[in-house]
Short mmCIF file of C-alpha atoms and ligand atoms in Angstrom, two decimals:
data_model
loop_
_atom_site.label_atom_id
_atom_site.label_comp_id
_atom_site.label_asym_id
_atom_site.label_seq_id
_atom_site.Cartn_x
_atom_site.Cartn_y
_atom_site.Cartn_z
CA UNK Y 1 23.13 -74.08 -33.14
CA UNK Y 2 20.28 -71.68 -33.38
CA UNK Y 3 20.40 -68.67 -36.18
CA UNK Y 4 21.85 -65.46 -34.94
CA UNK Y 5 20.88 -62.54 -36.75
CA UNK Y 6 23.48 -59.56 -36.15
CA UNK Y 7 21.93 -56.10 -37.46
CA UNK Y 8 24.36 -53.27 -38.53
CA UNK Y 9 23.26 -49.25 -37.82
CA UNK Y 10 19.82 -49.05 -38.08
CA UNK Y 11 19.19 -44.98 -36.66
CA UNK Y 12 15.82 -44.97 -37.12
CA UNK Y 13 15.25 -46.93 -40.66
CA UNK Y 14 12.00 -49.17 -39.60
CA UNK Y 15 11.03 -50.14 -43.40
CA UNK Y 16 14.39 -51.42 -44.09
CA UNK Y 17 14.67 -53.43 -40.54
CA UNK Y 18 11.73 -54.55 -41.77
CA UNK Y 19 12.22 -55.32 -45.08
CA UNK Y 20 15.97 -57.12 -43.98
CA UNK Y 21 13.93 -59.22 -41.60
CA UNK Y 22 11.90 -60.51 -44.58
CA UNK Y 23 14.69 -61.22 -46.46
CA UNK Y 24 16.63 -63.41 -44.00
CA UNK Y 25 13.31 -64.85 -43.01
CA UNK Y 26 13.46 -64.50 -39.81
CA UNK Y 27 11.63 -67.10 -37.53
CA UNK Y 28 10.86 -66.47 -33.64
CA UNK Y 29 13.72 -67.99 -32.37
CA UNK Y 30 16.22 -66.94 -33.95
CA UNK Y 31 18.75 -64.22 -31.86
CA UNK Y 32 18.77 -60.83 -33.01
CA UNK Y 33 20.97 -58.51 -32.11
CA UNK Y 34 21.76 -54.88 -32.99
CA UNK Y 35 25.47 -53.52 -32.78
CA UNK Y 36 23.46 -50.44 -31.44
CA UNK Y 37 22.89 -46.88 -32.53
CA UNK Y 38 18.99 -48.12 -33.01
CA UNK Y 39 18.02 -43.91 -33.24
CA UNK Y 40 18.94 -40.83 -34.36
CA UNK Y 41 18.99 -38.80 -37.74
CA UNK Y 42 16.58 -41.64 -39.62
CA UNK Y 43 12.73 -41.21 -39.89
CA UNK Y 44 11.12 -43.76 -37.10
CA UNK Y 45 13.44 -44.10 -34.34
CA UNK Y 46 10.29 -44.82 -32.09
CA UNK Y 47 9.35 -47.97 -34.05
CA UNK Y 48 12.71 -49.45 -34.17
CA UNK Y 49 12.85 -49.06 -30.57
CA UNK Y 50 9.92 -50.65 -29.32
CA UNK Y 51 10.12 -53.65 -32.20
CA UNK Y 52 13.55 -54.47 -30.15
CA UNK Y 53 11.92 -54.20 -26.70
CA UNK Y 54 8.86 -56.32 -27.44
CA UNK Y 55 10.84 -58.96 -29.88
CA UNK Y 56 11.81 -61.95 -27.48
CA UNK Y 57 15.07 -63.09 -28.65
CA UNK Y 58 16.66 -59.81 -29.08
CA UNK Y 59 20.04 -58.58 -27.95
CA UNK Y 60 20.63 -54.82 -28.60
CA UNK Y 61 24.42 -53.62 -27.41
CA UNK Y 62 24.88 -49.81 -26.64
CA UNK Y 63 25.84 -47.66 -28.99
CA UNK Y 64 27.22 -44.15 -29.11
CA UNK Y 65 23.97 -42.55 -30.12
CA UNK Y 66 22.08 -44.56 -27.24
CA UNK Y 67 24.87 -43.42 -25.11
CA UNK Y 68 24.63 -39.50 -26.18
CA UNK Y 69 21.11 -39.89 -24.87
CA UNK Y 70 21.88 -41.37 -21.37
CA UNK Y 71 24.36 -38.88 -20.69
CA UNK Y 72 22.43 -36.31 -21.81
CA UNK Y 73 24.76 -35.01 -24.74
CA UNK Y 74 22.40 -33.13 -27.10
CA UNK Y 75 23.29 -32.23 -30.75
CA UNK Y 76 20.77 -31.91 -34.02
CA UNK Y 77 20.05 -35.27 -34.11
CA UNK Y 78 19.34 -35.89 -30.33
CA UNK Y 79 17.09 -33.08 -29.84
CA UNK Y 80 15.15 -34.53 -33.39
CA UNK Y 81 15.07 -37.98 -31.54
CA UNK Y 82 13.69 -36.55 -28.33
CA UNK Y 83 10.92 -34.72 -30.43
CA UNK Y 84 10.38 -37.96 -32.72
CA UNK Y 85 9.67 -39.82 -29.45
CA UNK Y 86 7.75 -37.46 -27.63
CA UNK Y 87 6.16 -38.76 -24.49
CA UNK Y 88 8.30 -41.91 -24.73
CA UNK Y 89 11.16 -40.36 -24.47
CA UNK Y 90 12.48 -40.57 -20.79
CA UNK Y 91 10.95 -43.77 -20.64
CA UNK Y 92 13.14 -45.06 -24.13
CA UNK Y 93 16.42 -43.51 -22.38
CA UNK Y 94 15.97 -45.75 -19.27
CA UNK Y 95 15.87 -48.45 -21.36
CA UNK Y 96 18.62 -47.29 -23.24
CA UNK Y 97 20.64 -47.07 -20.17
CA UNK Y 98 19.91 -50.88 -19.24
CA UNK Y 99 22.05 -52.09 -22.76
CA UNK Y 100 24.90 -53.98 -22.39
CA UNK Y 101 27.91 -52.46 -24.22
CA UNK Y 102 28.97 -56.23 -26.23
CA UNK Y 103 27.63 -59.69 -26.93
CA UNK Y 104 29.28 -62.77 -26.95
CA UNK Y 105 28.71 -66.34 -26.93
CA UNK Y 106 30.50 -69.48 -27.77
CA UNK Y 107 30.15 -68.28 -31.50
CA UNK Y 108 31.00 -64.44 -31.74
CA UNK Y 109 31.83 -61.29 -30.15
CA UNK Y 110 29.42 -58.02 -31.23
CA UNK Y 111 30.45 -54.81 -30.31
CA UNK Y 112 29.28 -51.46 -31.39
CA UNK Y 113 32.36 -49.57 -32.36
CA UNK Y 114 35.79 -51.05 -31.37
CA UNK Y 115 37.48 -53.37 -29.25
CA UNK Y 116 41.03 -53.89 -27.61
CA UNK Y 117 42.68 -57.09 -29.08
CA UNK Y 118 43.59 -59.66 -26.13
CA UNK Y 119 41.62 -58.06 -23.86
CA UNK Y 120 38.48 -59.82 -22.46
CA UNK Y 121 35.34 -57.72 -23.79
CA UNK Y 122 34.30 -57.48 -19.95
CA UNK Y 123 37.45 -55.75 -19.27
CA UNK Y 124 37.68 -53.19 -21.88
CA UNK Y 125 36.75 -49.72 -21.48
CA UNK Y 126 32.80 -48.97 -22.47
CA UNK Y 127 34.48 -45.66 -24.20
CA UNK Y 128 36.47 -47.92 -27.11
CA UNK Y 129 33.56 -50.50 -27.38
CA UNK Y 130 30.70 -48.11 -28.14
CA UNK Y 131 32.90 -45.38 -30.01
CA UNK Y 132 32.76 -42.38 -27.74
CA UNK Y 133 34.85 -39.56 -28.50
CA UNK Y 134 37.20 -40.09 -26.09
CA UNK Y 135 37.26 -44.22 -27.30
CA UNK Y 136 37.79 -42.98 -30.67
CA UNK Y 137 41.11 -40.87 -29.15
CA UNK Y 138 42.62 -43.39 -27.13
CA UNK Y 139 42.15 -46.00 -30.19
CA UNK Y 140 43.96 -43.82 -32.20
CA UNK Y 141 46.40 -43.64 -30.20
CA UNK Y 142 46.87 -47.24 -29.61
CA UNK Y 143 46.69 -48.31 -33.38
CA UNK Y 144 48.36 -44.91 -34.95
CA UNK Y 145 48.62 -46.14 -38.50
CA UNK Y 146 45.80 -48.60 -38.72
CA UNK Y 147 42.53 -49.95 -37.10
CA UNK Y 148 42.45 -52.37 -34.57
CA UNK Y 149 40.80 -55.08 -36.22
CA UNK Y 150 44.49 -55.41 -38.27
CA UNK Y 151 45.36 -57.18 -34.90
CA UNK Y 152 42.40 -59.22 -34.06
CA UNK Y 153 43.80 -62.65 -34.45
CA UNK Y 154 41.10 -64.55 -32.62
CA UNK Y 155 39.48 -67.16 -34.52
CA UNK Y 156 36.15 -66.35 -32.80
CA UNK Y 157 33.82 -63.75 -35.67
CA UNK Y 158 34.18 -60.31 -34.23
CA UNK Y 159 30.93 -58.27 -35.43
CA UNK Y 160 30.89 -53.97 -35.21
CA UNK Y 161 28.95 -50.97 -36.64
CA UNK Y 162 29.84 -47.15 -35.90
CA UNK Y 163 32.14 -46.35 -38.76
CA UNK Y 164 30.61 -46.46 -42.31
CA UNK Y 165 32.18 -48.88 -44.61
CA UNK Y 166 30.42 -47.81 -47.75
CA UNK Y 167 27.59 -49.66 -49.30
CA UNK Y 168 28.66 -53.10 -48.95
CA UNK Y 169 29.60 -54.38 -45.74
CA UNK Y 170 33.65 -55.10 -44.64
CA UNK Y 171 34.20 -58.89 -44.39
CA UNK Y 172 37.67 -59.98 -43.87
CA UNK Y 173 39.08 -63.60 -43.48
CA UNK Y 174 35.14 -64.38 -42.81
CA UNK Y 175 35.92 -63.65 -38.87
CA UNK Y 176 36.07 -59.40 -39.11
CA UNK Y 177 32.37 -58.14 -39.82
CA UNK Y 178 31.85 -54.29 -40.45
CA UNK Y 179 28.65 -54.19 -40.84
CA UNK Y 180 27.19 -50.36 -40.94
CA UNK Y 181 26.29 -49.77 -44.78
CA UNK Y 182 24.97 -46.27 -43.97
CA UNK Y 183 21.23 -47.19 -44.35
CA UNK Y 184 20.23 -43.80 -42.79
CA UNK Y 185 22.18 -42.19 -45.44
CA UNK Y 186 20.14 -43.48 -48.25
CA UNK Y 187 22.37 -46.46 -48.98
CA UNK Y 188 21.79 -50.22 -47.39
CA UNK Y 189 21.10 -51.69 -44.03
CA UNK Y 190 22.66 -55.16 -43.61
CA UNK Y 191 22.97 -58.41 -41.48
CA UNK Y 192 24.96 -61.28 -40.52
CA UNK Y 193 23.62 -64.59 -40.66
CA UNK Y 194 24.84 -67.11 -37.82
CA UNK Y 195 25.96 -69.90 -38.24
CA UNK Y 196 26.39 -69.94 -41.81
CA UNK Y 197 28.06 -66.68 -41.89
CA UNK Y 198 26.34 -65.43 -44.52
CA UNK Y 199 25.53 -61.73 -46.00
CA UNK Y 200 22.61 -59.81 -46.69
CA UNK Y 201 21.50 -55.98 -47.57
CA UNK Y 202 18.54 -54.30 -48.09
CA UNK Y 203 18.52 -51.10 -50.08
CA UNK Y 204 17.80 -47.57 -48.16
CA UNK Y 205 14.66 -45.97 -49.84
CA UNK Y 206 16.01 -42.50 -49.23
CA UNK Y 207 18.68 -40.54 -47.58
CA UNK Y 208 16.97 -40.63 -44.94
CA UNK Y 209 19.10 -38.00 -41.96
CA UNK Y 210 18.88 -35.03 -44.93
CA UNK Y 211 15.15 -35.49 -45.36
CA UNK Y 212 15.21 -35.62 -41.18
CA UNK Y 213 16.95 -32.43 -40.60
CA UNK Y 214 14.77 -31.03 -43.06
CA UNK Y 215 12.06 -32.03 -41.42
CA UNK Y 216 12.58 -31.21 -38.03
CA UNK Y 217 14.19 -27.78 -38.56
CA UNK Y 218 11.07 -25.56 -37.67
CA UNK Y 219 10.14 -28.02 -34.48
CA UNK Y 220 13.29 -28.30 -33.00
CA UNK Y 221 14.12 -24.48 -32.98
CA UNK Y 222 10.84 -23.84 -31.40
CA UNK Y 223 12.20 -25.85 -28.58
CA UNK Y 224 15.41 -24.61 -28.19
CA UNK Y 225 15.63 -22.76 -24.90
CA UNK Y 226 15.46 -18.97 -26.21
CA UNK Y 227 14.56 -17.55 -22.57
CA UNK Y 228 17.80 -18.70 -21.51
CA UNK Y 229 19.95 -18.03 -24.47
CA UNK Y 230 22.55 -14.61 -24.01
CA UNK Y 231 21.58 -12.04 -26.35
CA UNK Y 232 24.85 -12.54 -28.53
CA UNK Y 233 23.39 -16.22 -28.92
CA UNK Y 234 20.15 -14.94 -29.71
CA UNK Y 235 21.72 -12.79 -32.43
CA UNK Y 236 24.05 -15.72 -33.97
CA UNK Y 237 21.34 -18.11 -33.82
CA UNK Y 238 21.04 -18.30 -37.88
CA UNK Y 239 24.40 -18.71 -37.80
CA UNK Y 240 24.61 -21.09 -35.38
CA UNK Y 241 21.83 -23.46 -36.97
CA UNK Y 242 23.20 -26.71 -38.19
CA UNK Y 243 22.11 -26.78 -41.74
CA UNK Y 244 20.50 -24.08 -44.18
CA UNK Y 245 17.57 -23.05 -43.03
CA UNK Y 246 14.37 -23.61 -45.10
CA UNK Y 247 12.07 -20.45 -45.45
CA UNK Y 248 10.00 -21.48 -42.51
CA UNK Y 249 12.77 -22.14 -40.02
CA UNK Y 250 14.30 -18.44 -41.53
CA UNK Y 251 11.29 -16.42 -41.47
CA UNK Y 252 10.52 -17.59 -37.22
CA UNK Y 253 14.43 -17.29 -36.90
CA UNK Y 254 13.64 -13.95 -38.07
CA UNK Y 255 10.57 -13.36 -35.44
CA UNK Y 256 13.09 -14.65 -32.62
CA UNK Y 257 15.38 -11.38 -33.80
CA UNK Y 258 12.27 -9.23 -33.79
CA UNK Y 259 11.55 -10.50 -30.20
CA UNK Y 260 14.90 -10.23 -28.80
CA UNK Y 261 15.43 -7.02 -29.89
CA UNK Y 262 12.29 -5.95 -29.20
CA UNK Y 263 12.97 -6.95 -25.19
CA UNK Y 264 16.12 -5.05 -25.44
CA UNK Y 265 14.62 -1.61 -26.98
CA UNK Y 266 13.03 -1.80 -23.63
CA UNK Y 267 15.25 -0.98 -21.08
CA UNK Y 268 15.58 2.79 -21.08
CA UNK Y 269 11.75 2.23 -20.30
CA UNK Y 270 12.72 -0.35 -17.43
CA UNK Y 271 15.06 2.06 -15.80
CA UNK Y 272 12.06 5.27 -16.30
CA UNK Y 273 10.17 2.52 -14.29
CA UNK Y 274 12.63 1.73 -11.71
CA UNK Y 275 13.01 5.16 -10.54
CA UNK Y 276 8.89 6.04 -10.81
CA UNK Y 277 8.08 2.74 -8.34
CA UNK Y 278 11.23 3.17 -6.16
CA UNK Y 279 9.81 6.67 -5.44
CA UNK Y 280 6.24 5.57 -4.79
CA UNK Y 281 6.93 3.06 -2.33
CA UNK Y 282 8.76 2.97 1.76
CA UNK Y 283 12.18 1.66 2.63
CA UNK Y 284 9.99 -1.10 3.93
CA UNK Y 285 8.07 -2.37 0.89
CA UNK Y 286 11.23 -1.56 -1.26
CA UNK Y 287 13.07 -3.88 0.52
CA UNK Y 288 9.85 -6.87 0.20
CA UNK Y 289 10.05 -6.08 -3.46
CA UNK Y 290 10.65 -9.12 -6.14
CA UNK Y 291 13.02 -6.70 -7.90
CA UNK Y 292 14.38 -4.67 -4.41
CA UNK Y 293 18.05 -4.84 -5.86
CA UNK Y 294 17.35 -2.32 -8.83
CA UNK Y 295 15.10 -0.33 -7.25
CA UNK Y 296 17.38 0.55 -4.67
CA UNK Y 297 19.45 0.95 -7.37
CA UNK Y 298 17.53 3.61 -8.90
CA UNK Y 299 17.07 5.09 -5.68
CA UNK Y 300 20.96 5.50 -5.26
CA UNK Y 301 21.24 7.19 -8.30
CA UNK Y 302 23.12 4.43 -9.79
CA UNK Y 303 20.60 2.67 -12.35
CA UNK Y 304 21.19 3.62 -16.11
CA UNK Y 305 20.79 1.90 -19.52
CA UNK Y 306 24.17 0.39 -19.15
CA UNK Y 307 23.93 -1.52 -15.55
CA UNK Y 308 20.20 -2.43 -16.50
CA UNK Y 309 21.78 -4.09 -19.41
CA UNK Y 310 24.04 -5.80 -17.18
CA UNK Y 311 21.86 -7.51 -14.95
CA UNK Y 312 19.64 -8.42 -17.88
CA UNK Y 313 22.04 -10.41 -20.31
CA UNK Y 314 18.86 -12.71 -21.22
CA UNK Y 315 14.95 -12.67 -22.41
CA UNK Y 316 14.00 -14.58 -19.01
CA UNK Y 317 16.07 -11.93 -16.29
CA UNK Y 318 14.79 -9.01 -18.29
CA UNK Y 319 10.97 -10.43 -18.43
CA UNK Y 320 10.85 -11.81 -14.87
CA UNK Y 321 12.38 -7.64 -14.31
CA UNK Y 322 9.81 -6.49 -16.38
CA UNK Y 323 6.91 -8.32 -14.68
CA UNK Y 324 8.42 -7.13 -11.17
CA UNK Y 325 7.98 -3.70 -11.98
CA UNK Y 326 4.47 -4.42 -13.42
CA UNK Y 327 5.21 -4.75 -17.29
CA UNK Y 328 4.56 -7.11 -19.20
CA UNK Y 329 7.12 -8.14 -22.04
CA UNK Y 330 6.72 -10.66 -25.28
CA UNK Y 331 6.88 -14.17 -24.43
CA UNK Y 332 9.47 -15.98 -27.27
CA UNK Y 333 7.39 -16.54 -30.89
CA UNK Y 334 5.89 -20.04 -30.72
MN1 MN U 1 26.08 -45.29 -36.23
#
């Protein structure tokens, strides 16, 4: 039988692919295959990614990290990823969404997360295989007060990342393989040699998803969409930050404060404006006008400070306002 080559949790750790690719000495045709999550929260997502798509030979089975980026469900780490892959990005996520969610073959099963016990892999919900959320529910609701490898009784090796086992891989009965050593979290990435069954681990050279959030603080805020955000957001948004900012992510959170309160300290001089151009101009070009609705408004005697406020509850409505009444505000700090 040719060598099969099973890769645990790799998010992002190139070096130590690398490095555990030496170390089994790989040879072109032996079968790789990842149990998935290939990025997120490690240093060179990009790299892993396109050494599986240009590798013949390789297998890589969906993970929940891959799958948070086809459905579009964006945390810290995704929106790092996205900014880590830049103009590869939507390109990378169309790949993503072509992986299969398990391997199999006459000589073992790979899945990311989880799988059902008796079921047929091509039957089982892609939820439990990858380790969604909701997979994660509904198999702990099936196996209450244990993990559903306890009940995997086939003789065939069964082969899964998702849930950290610590630094050294779980092996049990040599047929259950656990094989995600938390490489991205500075300890070791590790494989599974086929047919021969046999172990190896390279060691992390850092903890790799702190240094990344460090990292990628000050870029990813600048992307976040601020325009859009309510002005209670905009006020929480230290708050609301996933990890301590570092003195450059604080002092431009602190320029985003500036700027949002600087928009609102505005709007008595919106609504002085309202009423001047609603005066100046006809029923007729009132009605034409980008911002008609307030104007009239104004001219009903029924714009203040407080209904302004209303119909501006973000930096975008109250700008695009502004600029219809022929101001113009602060765009966002950049
Ligand atoms: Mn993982």
């Amino acid at each position: 039988m040719r060598r099969v080559i099973i890769v645990g949790d790799i998010h992002g750790c190139f070096d130590e692919l690398v490095e555990l690719l030496e170390e089994v000495a790989i040879r072109p045709d032996d079968l790789l295959v990842s149990v998935g999550d290939l990025v997120d929260r490690g240093p060179a997502p990009g790299e892993v990614v396109r050494f599986f798509r240009e590798r013949p030979n390789s297998v890589v089975v969906m993970g929940n990290h891959e799958r948070k980026h086809v459905r579009g469900v964006f945390s810290y780490a995704q929106e790092i990823t996205r900014l880590q892959l830049g103009d590869d990005y939507a390109e990378s996520v169309d790949w993503m969404r072509t992986l299969p969610y398990y391997f199999e073959n006459e000589h073992v099963r790979v899945v990311h997360a989880a799988l059902r016990p008796g079921i047929p892999l091509a039957d089982q919900r892609e939820e439990v295989l990858c380790g969604s959320t909701k997979g994660e529910r509904e198999l702990a609701t099936l196996f209450p007060d244990g993990h559903w490898y306890d009940h995997y009784t086939d003789a065939k090796p069964v082969v899964f990342g998702h849930h950290v086992t610590g630094r050294e891989p779980m092996t049990r009965d040599g047929r259950i393989f656990g094989l995600d050593t938390g490489a991205c979290h500075g300890w070791n990435l590790t494989a599974l040699c086929l047919p021969d069954r046999t172990v190896h681990s390279v060691r992390a050279h850092a903890d790799h998803w702190a240094a990344t959030k460090r990292r990628w603080q000050l870029p990813v805020l600048k992307t976040r969409p601020w325009r859009d955000a309510s002005w209670v957001e905009l006020g929480q948004a230290t708050e609301r930050f996933s990890c301590a900012p570092d003195t450059d992510a604080r002092r431009w959170l602190e320029r985003l404060q500036v700027w949002a309160a600087g928009l609102q300290s505005t709007f008595p001089t919106l609504v002085t404006t309202a009423h001047r151009v609603a005066d100046e101009l006809t029923r007729d070009e009132l009605r034409r006008h980008p911002a008609a609705k307030i104007l009239f408004q104004a001219l009903a005697g029924r714009l203040d400070g407080t209904s302004l406020a209303r119909q501006c509850p973000t930096p975008r409505r109250t700008i695009d306002l502004a600029a219809a009444l022929g101001l113009v505000l602060e765009e966002p700090p950049t």
